[in-house]
Coordinates of C-alpha atoms and ligand atoms in Angstrom, one line a residue:
Chain A
M8 CA 169.5 71.2 7.2
S9 CA 173.0 69.5 7.1
E10 CA 173.4 70.5 10.8
L11 CA 170.2 68.7 11.7
A12 CA 171.0 65.7 9.7
T13 CA 173.5 64.5 12.2
Y14 CA 170.9 64.4 14.8
N15 CA 169.3 61.2 16.1
F16 CA 165.9 60.1 15.0
A17 CA 163.2 62.6 15.9
Y18 CA 166.0 65.1 17.0
L19 CA 166.3 63.8 20.7
D20 CA 168.8 61.2 21.7
E21 CA 167.7 57.9 22.8
Q22 CA 168.4 58.5 26.5
T23 CA 166.3 61.8 26.4
K24 CA 163.5 60.0 24.6
R25 CA 163.4 57.1 27.2
M26 CA 163.1 59.8 30.0
I27 CA 160.3 61.5 28.4
R28 CA 158.5 58.2 27.7
R29 CA 159.0 57.3 31.3
A30 CA 157.3 60.7 32.3
I31 CA 154.5 59.9 29.7
L32 CA 153.9 56.2 31.1
K33 CA 153.6 57.7 34.5
A34 CA 151.1 60.4 33.3
I35 CA 149.1 57.8 31.7
A36 CA 149.0 55.8 34.9
I37 CA 147.7 58.8 36.8
P38 CA 145.4 60.4 34.4
G39 CA 145.3 64.3 34.9
Y40 CA 148.3 64.4 37.1
Q41 CA 151.3 66.7 36.2
V42 CA 154.5 64.8 35.9
P43 CA 157.7 66.8 36.0
F44 CA 160.3 66.0 33.3
A45 CA 163.7 67.5 32.3
S46 CA 162.5 69.6 29.4
R47 CA 165.3 69.9 26.7
E48 CA 166.3 72.7 24.6
M49 CA 164.8 72.6 21.3
P50 CA 165.7 74.2 18.0
M51 CA 162.7 76.6 18.6
P52 CA 161.7 79.1 21.2
Y53 CA 159.5 78.4 24.2
G54 CA 155.9 79.4 23.1
W55 CA 156.4 77.6 20.0
G56 CA 155.3 74.4 21.3
T57 CA 158.6 73.0 22.7
G58 CA 156.7 70.8 25.1
G59 CA 154.5 69.3 22.5
V60 CA 157.4 68.8 20.2
Q61 CA 159.2 66.8 22.9
V62 CA 156.3 64.6 23.6
T63 CA 155.8 64.0 19.8
A64 CA 159.5 63.3 19.4
A65 CA 159.3 60.7 22.3
V66 CA 156.4 58.8 20.8
I67 CA 156.7 59.2 17.1
G68 CA 157.9 56.2 15.0
P69 CA 159.2 55.9 11.4
E70 CA 155.7 54.3 10.6
D71 CA 153.8 57.0 11.9
T72 CA 151.7 59.9 10.0
L73 CA 152.0 63.2 11.6
K74 CA 149.5 66.1 11.5
V75 CA 150.1 69.3 13.0
I76 CA 147.5 71.9 13.6
D77 CA 147.6 75.5 15.2
Q78 CA 144.1 76.9 16.0
G79 CA 142.5 74.4 13.8
A80 CA 144.6 75.2 10.9
D81 CA 147.4 73.1 9.1
D82 CA 148.8 76.0 7.4
T83 CA 149.9 78.5 10.0
T84 CA 153.8 79.4 10.3
N85 CA 153.7 77.5 13.6
A86 CA 152.2 74.3 12.4
V87 CA 154.1 74.4 9.0
S88 CA 157.4 74.7 10.7
I89 CA 156.7 72.0 13.4
R90 CA 155.5 69.6 10.6
A91 CA 158.6 70.6 8.5
F92 CA 160.8 69.8 11.6
F93 CA 159.7 66.3 11.9
Q94 CA 159.9 65.7 8.3
K95 CA 163.4 66.6 8.4
V96 CA 164.4 64.9 11.6
A97 CA 162.2 61.9 11.6
N98 CA 161.4 61.6 7.8
V99 CA 157.9 60.6 8.8
A100 CA 154.8 61.0 6.5
V101 CA 152.8 64.0 7.1
T102 CA 149.1 64.7 6.5
T103 CA 146.5 67.3 6.9
K104 CA 143.8 64.7 7.1
T105 CA 142.7 63.9 10.6
R106 CA 141.8 60.3 9.8
E107 CA 145.1 59.6 8.1
A108 CA 147.1 60.8 11.1
T109 CA 148.5 58.6 13.7
V110 CA 150.1 61.5 15.7
I111 CA 148.4 65.0 15.8
Q112 CA 150.2 67.6 17.4
T113 CA 147.8 70.5 18.2
R114 CA 147.8 74.0 19.6
H115 CA 144.4 75.5 20.7
R116 CA 141.9 72.9 19.1
I117 CA 140.8 69.4 19.0
P118 CA 139.8 68.1 15.4
E119 CA 136.0 68.1 14.7
E120 CA 136.3 64.6 13.4
Q121 CA 136.0 62.1 16.1
L122 CA 139.5 60.5 17.0
T123 CA 139.6 56.7 16.9
E124 CA 141.6 54.0 18.7
G125 CA 145.4 54.1 18.0
Q126 CA 145.6 57.9 17.5
V127 CA 147.7 60.1 19.8
L128 CA 146.7 63.7 20.2
V129 CA 149.6 65.9 21.7
Y130 CA 148.7 69.2 23.1
Q131 CA 151.2 72.3 23.3
V132 CA 150.6 73.6 26.8
P133 CA 151.8 77.0 28.0
I134 CA 150.5 77.0 31.6
P135 CA 149.9 73.4 32.9
E136 CA 148.7 74.5 36.5
P137 CA 145.0 75.2 36.6
L138 CA 145.4 76.4 40.2
R139 CA 148.1 78.9 39.4
F140 CA 145.9 82.2 38.8
L141 CA 144.7 82.1 42.4
E142 CA 147.6 80.3 44.2
P143 CA 150.9 81.2 42.8
R144 CA 152.9 79.1 45.4
E145 CA 154.1 75.9 43.6
T146 CA 154.3 74.1 47.1
E147 CA 150.8 74.9 47.9
T148 CA 149.4 73.9 44.5
R149 CA 151.2 70.6 44.6
K150 CA 149.8 70.0 48.2
M151 CA 146.2 71.1 46.9
H152 CA 146.4 68.4 44.0
A153 CA 147.7 65.7 46.5
L154 CA 144.9 66.4 49.0
E155 CA 142.3 66.9 46.4
E156 CA 141.5 70.4 47.8
Y157 CA 140.0 72.0 44.7
G158 CA 137.5 74.6 46.3
L159 CA 139.7 77.2 44.5
M160 CA 138.8 76.1 41.2
H161 CA 135.2 77.0 41.9
V162 CA 136.3 80.4 43.4
K163 CA 137.3 81.1 39.9
L164 CA 134.2 80.1 38.3
Y165 CA 132.1 82.0 41.1
E166 CA 134.1 85.2 40.3
D167 CA 133.0 84.8 36.6
I168 CA 129.5 84.5 37.6
A169 CA 129.7 87.5 39.9
R170 CA 131.3 89.5 37.3
N171 CA 129.4 88.5 34.2
G172 CA 126.1 86.7 35.2
H173 CA 127.5 83.5 33.7
I174 CA 130.6 81.4 33.6
A175 CA 132.7 83.6 31.2
T176 CA 135.7 81.2 31.0
T177 CA 135.8 80.2 27.3
Y178 CA 139.3 78.8 27.0
A179 CA 141.4 76.6 29.0
Y180 CA 138.1 75.5 30.9
P181 CA 139.3 73.4 33.9
V182 CA 138.1 69.7 34.0
K183 CA 138.2 66.8 36.5
V184 CA 139.8 63.7 35.0
E185 CA 138.6 60.3 36.1
G186 CA 137.0 61.8 39.2
R187 CA 140.3 62.7 40.7
Y188 CA 142.8 65.5 39.3
V189 CA 141.7 68.8 38.1
M190 CA 143.6 69.6 34.9
D191 CA 144.0 72.6 32.6
P192 CA 143.2 71.3 29.2
S193 CA 145.5 73.9 27.6
P194 CA 143.8 76.9 25.8
I195 CA 141.4 74.9 23.8
P196 CA 137.9 76.4 23.4
K197 CA 135.6 74.9 26.0
F198 CA 133.6 73.9 22.9
D199 CA 136.3 71.0 22.6
N200 CA 136.0 70.0 26.3
P201 CA 133.2 67.3 25.7
K202 CA 135.6 65.7 23.0
M203 CA 138.1 64.8 25.7
H204 CA 135.6 62.7 27.5
M205 CA 135.8 58.9 26.8
S206 CA 137.8 59.6 23.8
E207 CA 139.3 56.5 22.1
A208 CA 142.5 58.4 21.3
L209 CA 145.4 58.7 23.7
Q210 CA 145.7 62.5 24.7
L211 CA 149.2 63.8 25.8
F212 CA 149.9 67.1 27.2
G213 CA 153.5 68.8 27.1
A214 CA 154.5 71.9 28.7
G215 CA 158.1 72.8 27.7
R216 CA 158.9 75.9 29.8
E217 CA 157.1 74.6 32.8
K218 CA 158.6 71.0 32.4
R219 CA 155.3 69.3 32.9
I220 CA 153.7 66.3 31.2
Y221 CA 150.1 64.9 31.7
A222 CA 147.8 62.7 30.0
I223 CA 144.3 61.4 29.4
P224 CA 144.3 57.7 28.5
P225 CA 141.7 56.4 26.2
H226 CA 138.2 55.9 27.5
T227 CA 138.9 58.3 30.6
K228 CA 136.0 60.3 32.2
V229 CA 136.7 64.1 31.6
V230 CA 134.1 66.4 33.3
S231 CA 134.0 70.1 33.0
L232 CA 133.7 72.0 36.4
D233 CA 130.5 73.9 37.1
F234 CA 127.7 74.8 39.4
E235 CA 124.3 73.1 39.9
D236 CA 122.6 76.4 38.9
H237 CA 125.1 77.3 36.2
P238 CA 125.9 74.1 34.4
F239 CA 128.8 73.7 31.9
E240 CA 127.7 74.8 28.5
I241 CA 129.7 74.8 25.1
Q242 CA 129.7 77.7 22.7
K243 CA 126.7 77.9 20.5
F244 CA 126.9 79.6 17.0
A245 CA 123.8 81.2 15.5
K246 CA 124.6 80.1 12.0
P247 CA 126.3 77.3 10.3
C248 CA 129.8 77.5 8.7
A249 CA 129.5 80.0 5.9
L250 CA 131.6 78.0 3.5
C251 CA 130.5 74.2 4.1
G252 CA 127.2 74.7 6.1
A253 CA 128.4 72.6 9.0
H254 CA 126.3 72.6 12.2
G255 CA 127.8 72.1 15.6
V256 CA 131.3 72.8 14.9
Y257 CA 133.5 75.5 16.2
L258 CA 133.6 78.5 14.1
D259 CA 136.1 81.4 13.7
E260 CA 135.1 84.9 12.7
V261 CA 136.5 86.2 9.4
I262 CA 136.6 89.8 8.5
L263 CA 135.7 90.1 4.7
D264 CA 136.2 93.9 4.1
D265 CA 136.5 97.1 6.0
K266 CA 132.8 97.9 6.0
G267 CA 131.9 95.5 8.6
G268 CA 131.6 92.4 6.3
R269 CA 132.3 89.3 8.1
M270 CA 131.5 85.6 8.1
F271 CA 131.9 82.6 10.4
V272 CA 133.8 79.6 9.1
C273 CA 135.0 76.3 10.4
S274 CA 138.3 76.8 12.5
D275 CA 139.2 73.1 11.6
T276 CA 140.3 73.9 8.1
D277 CA 140.8 70.2 7.2
F278 CA 137.4 69.4 8.2
C279 CA 135.9 72.4 6.2
E280 CA 137.6 71.5 3.0
E281 CA 136.6 67.9 3.2
R282 CA 133.1 68.8 3.5
R283 CA 133.4 71.3 0.5
E284 CA 135.0 68.7 -1.6
A285 CA 132.0 66.4 -0.8
G286 CA 129.8 68.9 -2.2
H287 CA 128.3 70.7 0.9
V288 CA 128.0 74.4 0.4
G289 CA 127.4 77.2 2.9
E290 CA 125.8 80.6 2.6
L291 CA 129.0 82.3 1.0
G292 CA 130.7 78.9 -0.2
V293 CA 131.4 78.2 -3.9
A294 CA 130.1 74.9 -5.2
N295 CA 132.7 72.5 -5.7
K296 CA 132.9 71.9 -9.4
E297 CA 133.6 68.2 -9.5
A298 CA 131.0 67.5 -6.9
A299 CA 128.5 69.8 -8.7
E300 CA 128.9 68.2 -11.9
Chain B
M5 CA 129.7 74.7 78.8
S6 CA 129.9 71.0 78.1
E7 CA 131.6 68.5 80.5
Q8 CA 134.7 67.9 78.3
P9 CA 137.4 70.5 77.2
L10 CA 137.6 71.2 73.5
L11 CA 141.4 71.5 73.5
K12 CA 143.7 69.7 75.9
V13 CA 147.4 71.0 75.8
H14 CA 150.0 69.1 77.8
E15 CA 153.4 70.3 78.4
L16 CA 153.9 71.9 75.1
S17 CA 157.5 73.2 74.2
K18 CA 159.0 74.6 71.3
F19 CA 162.7 75.3 70.9
Y20 CA 164.7 77.3 68.2
G21 CA 167.9 75.8 68.7
A22 CA 169.1 76.7 72.2
R23 CA 166.5 79.4 72.4
I24 CA 163.1 78.8 73.9
G25 CA 160.1 79.5 72.0
C26 CA 157.6 78.4 74.7
R27 CA 158.0 75.9 77.3
D28 CA 155.8 73.4 79.4
V29 CA 152.5 75.0 78.7
S30 CA 149.5 72.9 79.8
F31 CA 145.8 74.0 79.9
D32 CA 142.4 73.0 78.9
L33 CA 140.1 75.1 76.8
W34 CA 136.3 74.5 77.3
P35 CA 133.8 74.9 74.4
G36 CA 132.6 78.6 74.3
E37 CA 135.5 79.9 76.4
V38 CA 137.7 82.9 75.3
L39 CA 141.3 82.6 76.5
A40 CA 143.6 85.6 76.0
I41 CA 147.5 84.9 75.8
V42 CA 149.1 88.2 76.6
G43 CA 152.7 89.2 76.6
E44 CA 155.2 91.4 75.0
S45 CA 156.8 90.7 71.8
G46 CA 159.4 87.8 72.3
S47 CA 157.4 86.4 75.0
G48 CA 156.4 83.3 73.0
K49 CA 152.7 84.0 72.7
T50 CA 152.9 83.8 69.1
T51 CA 155.0 80.8 69.0
L52 CA 152.5 79.1 71.4
L53 CA 149.6 80.2 69.2
N54 CA 151.4 78.7 66.1
C55 CA 152.0 75.3 67.9
L56 CA 148.3 75.0 69.2
S57 CA 147.0 75.8 65.7
T58 CA 149.5 73.3 64.1
R59 CA 151.0 76.0 61.9
L60 CA 154.3 75.0 63.8
T61 CA 155.2 71.6 65.2
A62 CA 156.0 71.5 68.8
D63 CA 159.1 69.8 70.1
V64 CA 157.6 68.4 73.1
G65 CA 154.0 67.8 74.6
S66 CA 150.8 67.4 73.1
V67 CA 147.7 69.1 71.8
E68 CA 144.5 67.0 71.8
Y69 CA 141.3 68.3 70.0
L70 CA 137.6 67.0 70.8
M71 CA 136.4 66.0 67.4
R72 CA 132.8 66.6 66.4
D73 CA 132.3 62.7 67.0
G74 CA 133.2 63.2 70.6
Q75 CA 136.7 61.7 70.3
Y76 CA 139.9 63.4 71.3
R77 CA 142.6 63.4 68.5
N78 CA 146.3 64.3 68.8
L79 CA 146.9 66.9 66.3
A80 CA 150.4 66.1 65.8
T81 CA 149.7 62.7 64.5
M82 CA 146.5 63.5 62.6
P83 CA 147.2 63.0 58.8
E84 CA 147.7 66.3 56.9
A85 CA 144.6 66.0 54.8
E86 CA 142.4 65.5 57.9
R87 CA 144.3 68.4 59.6
R88 CA 143.8 70.8 56.8
F89 CA 140.2 69.9 56.5
L90 CA 139.7 70.6 60.2
M91 CA 141.4 73.9 59.8
R92 CA 139.0 75.0 57.1
T93 CA 135.9 73.8 58.6
D94 CA 135.8 73.4 62.4
W95 CA 138.5 76.1 63.0
G96 CA 139.3 79.7 62.2
F97 CA 142.4 81.6 62.1
V98 CA 142.2 85.4 62.2
H99 CA 145.5 87.0 61.1
Q100 CA 146.8 90.5 62.4
N101 CA 147.2 91.4 58.9
P102 CA 144.0 90.9 56.8
A103 CA 146.0 90.3 53.7
D104 CA 147.4 87.2 55.2
G105 CA 144.0 85.7 55.7
L106 CA 142.2 87.0 52.7
R107 CA 142.5 86.5 49.0
M108 CA 143.1 90.2 47.9
T109 CA 142.3 89.7 44.3
V110 CA 138.8 88.0 44.6
S111 CA 135.6 89.6 45.6
A112 CA 134.4 89.8 49.2
G113 CA 131.6 87.3 48.4
A114 CA 134.1 84.7 47.1
N115 CA 136.4 85.3 50.0
V116 CA 133.5 84.4 52.2
G117 CA 132.2 81.6 49.9
E118 CA 135.5 79.8 49.4
R119 CA 135.3 77.5 52.5
L120 CA 131.7 76.6 51.5
M121 CA 133.1 75.7 48.0
A122 CA 136.1 73.9 49.7
V123 CA 133.5 71.5 51.6
G124 CA 131.7 70.8 48.3
E125 CA 128.9 73.3 48.0
R126 CA 128.2 73.4 44.3
H127 CA 125.2 75.8 44.2
Y128 CA 126.1 79.4 43.2
G129 CA 122.8 81.0 44.5
R130 CA 123.1 79.4 47.9
I131 CA 126.7 80.2 48.2
R132 CA 126.0 83.8 47.4
E133 CA 123.1 84.0 49.9
T134 CA 125.1 82.4 52.7
A135 CA 128.0 84.8 51.9
G136 CA 125.6 87.9 51.9
D137 CA 124.3 86.7 55.3
W138 CA 127.8 86.6 56.8
L139 CA 128.8 90.0 55.2
G140 CA 125.7 91.5 56.9
R141 CA 126.8 90.0 60.2
V142 CA 130.1 91.7 60.0
E143 CA 128.4 94.9 58.8
I144 CA 129.5 94.9 55.3
G145 CA 127.0 96.2 52.9
L146 CA 125.8 93.9 50.1
D147 CA 126.7 96.5 47.6
R148 CA 130.4 95.7 48.4
M149 CA 129.9 91.9 47.8
D150 CA 131.5 91.8 44.5
D151 CA 134.4 94.4 45.5
Q152 CA 137.9 93.0 46.1
P153 CA 139.1 93.7 49.6
R154 CA 141.9 95.7 48.2
A155 CA 139.3 98.5 47.9
F156 CA 138.4 98.0 51.5
S157 CA 139.7 100.0 54.7
G158 CA 141.5 98.0 57.3
G159 CA 138.8 97.6 59.7
M160 CA 136.5 96.4 56.9
R161 CA 139.2 93.9 55.7
Q162 CA 139.4 92.5 59.2
R163 CA 135.6 92.1 59.4
L164 CA 135.7 90.3 56.1
Q165 CA 138.5 87.9 57.2
I166 CA 136.3 87.2 60.4
A167 CA 133.3 86.4 58.2
R168 CA 135.5 84.3 55.8
N169 CA 136.4 82.1 58.9
L170 CA 133.0 81.9 60.5
V171 CA 131.0 80.9 57.7
T172 CA 131.6 77.1 58.2
S173 CA 130.5 77.5 61.8
P174 CA 133.6 76.6 63.4
R175 CA 133.8 75.7 67.1
L176 CA 137.5 77.2 67.6
V177 CA 139.0 80.4 66.3
F178 CA 142.6 81.4 66.8
M179 CA 143.1 85.2 66.6
D180 CA 146.5 86.8 66.4
E181 CA 146.2 90.6 67.4
P182 CA 143.2 90.8 65.7
T183 CA 142.8 94.7 66.3
G184 CA 146.6 95.4 65.9
G185 CA 147.4 98.1 63.5
L186 CA 143.9 99.6 63.5
D187 CA 142.9 103.1 64.7
V188 CA 141.6 103.2 68.2
S189 CA 138.0 104.0 67.2
V190 CA 138.0 101.1 64.5
Q191 CA 139.5 98.9 67.2
A192 CA 136.7 99.6 69.6
R193 CA 134.1 98.9 67.1
L194 CA 135.7 95.6 65.9
L195 CA 136.2 94.4 69.5
D196 CA 132.3 95.0 70.1
L197 CA 131.7 93.0 66.9
I198 CA 133.9 90.1 67.8
R199 CA 132.4 90.0 71.4
G200 CA 128.9 89.8 70.0
L201 CA 129.8 87.0 67.5
V202 CA 131.7 85.1 70.1
Q203 CA 128.7 85.2 72.4
D204 CA 126.0 84.5 69.6
L205 CA 128.0 81.5 68.3
G206 CA 129.3 80.2 71.4
L207 CA 132.7 80.2 70.1
A208 CA 135.8 79.1 71.8
V209 CA 138.7 81.6 71.0
I210 CA 142.5 81.6 71.7
V211 CA 143.4 85.3 71.1
V212 CA 147.0 86.4 71.3
T213 CA 147.5 90.2 72.2
H214 CA 149.8 92.6 73.7
D215 CA 146.9 94.7 74.6
L216 CA 145.4 94.2 77.9
A217 CA 142.3 96.1 76.9
V218 CA 141.7 93.4 74.3
A219 CA 142.0 90.8 76.8
R220 CA 139.7 92.6 79.4
L221 CA 137.0 93.1 76.8
L222 CA 137.0 89.6 75.0
S223 CA 138.4 87.0 77.4
H224 CA 137.0 85.0 80.3
R225 CA 140.4 83.7 81.2
M226 CA 144.0 84.9 80.4
M227 CA 147.7 83.6 80.4
V228 CA 150.5 85.9 80.9
M229 CA 153.8 84.9 79.1
K230 CA 157.3 85.9 79.6
N231 CA 160.5 84.5 78.1
G232 CA 158.6 81.5 76.8
L233 CA 156.9 80.6 80.1
V234 CA 153.4 81.1 81.3
I235 CA 154.0 82.9 84.6
E236 CA 150.5 83.7 85.6
Q237 CA 146.9 82.5 84.6
G238 CA 143.5 82.8 86.0
L239 CA 140.2 84.5 85.3
T240 CA 140.8 87.7 83.2
D241 CA 139.1 90.0 86.0
R242 CA 141.1 88.5 88.8
V243 CA 144.5 88.6 86.8
L244 CA 143.9 92.3 85.7
D245 CA 142.6 93.5 89.1
D246 CA 144.7 91.5 91.4
P247 CA 147.8 90.5 89.6
R248 CA 150.0 88.2 91.7
E249 CA 153.3 88.1 89.8
P250 CA 155.5 91.3 89.8
Y251 CA 155.8 91.2 86.0
T252 CA 152.0 91.2 85.5
Q253 CA 151.8 94.0 88.1
L254 CA 154.3 95.9 86.0
L255 CA 152.3 95.2 82.7
V256 CA 149.1 96.2 84.4
S257 CA 150.5 99.4 86.0
S258 CA 152.1 100.4 82.7
I259 CA 148.8 100.3 80.7
L260 CA 147.2 102.5 83.6
Q261 CA 149.8 105.2 83.1
V262 CA 149.1 105.5 79.5
Ligands
ZN418 ZN1 133.1 74.7 7.3

């Protein structure tokens, strides 16, 4: 604590923040294009969202309100520690409410509640290069992006269908941004892909270990790749959330006991809580006292 | 054959420092013509092939290609995007080692379908059907379509590499020792297959080989290279039956002794 207290606002020094902001501005100017940046050591290991943390540190100001989610939840170790970090080094207000947040750092989800103008969504990205799995050579993937040679992305989808009868990719599902760059949306479920399309919020992606930043400016077209005879589809859930009864949201499976008991509940915990507070009750939910009265 | 050459090569040279890769090579290649470039290792035949196929940049000279619109284009000054597009549509390149020309970790069907997807085909069913047709033409059973080439024999891999190249109906295919490293019986079968495809499709081929039997079976015309220079060229039967240069005579006589 006392050690951190000697650091600059939001931990990074002003020069580093300027460097990251320049990369962010370039990324916004070229939607979906991966901009290299000089990723710094952060007081947390890679894999804990150092790319996202650097982006957040570069864009956050004293007036901002920060929300941090991990797999949809605000209370995982990862989310809690990143939130605490920014409380400490930037003294910013924090929240779990999507609506109240001006900056949302996320791993693996986009909030269910539609984001609005002025909000910034910062994604933690492990592997930014969507072509990497079939073309390991960086020089070649860079050329493929530059020359818009994206046949390889469809090779992967072809393999999916040949093996499984359908496109089995459910996470990190590749998208084309503004009709130009193919982009890895980070390991969010493909359920969230449509939320990126024409979003009012600014979406920033930071990959710390791989030293890349990319962006989707507000009101940008984001199209998931597919085949004419195998169109893109999002996951569908047979039942609504067991706790709040919500339809059309992304659900996580929760094991209830060792006898095979399980339920499906909102992965976005803030969304679920708010619905329950408003009196919505799912199959296994308990009616909110206040709302019920 | 049409009235215009497909490829016009003019005084092509490539140097590695002071050493000659190839020097002053000039020839025309006609549509549907198979040209063999023969020589021992170090003769410059592979350097020449790489310069012709734009995998290497020549130091001197020019290579012009007759585009589908009927215009000649200098390959050295063609923008990279256009050149790469040409290479994966109107051209093919068959490597000696199939692993260099295949994606070993994706299925045979996807290996053949990749070029179709690269030129914008977005219908899975059609891609699969076309890939299946081509696998059939190179004698690979449909039951192997979803297997990776890692599980294939050397001869099968080479046939798959050929199908992968031909699926976009190229007009010109470069081949680098296409039967090298294969058993003799497998070589013979592959040569028959290549010869049949080349005839059926009217392909122009430039094949590099150290094996005069390959040149004899496949090519209409051949060039003999030594120390980076073309020392003799002509119709294949003429060169092999009546070699004029002492070096060619030596090559031909050495194969007869084996
Ligand atoms: Zn819920």
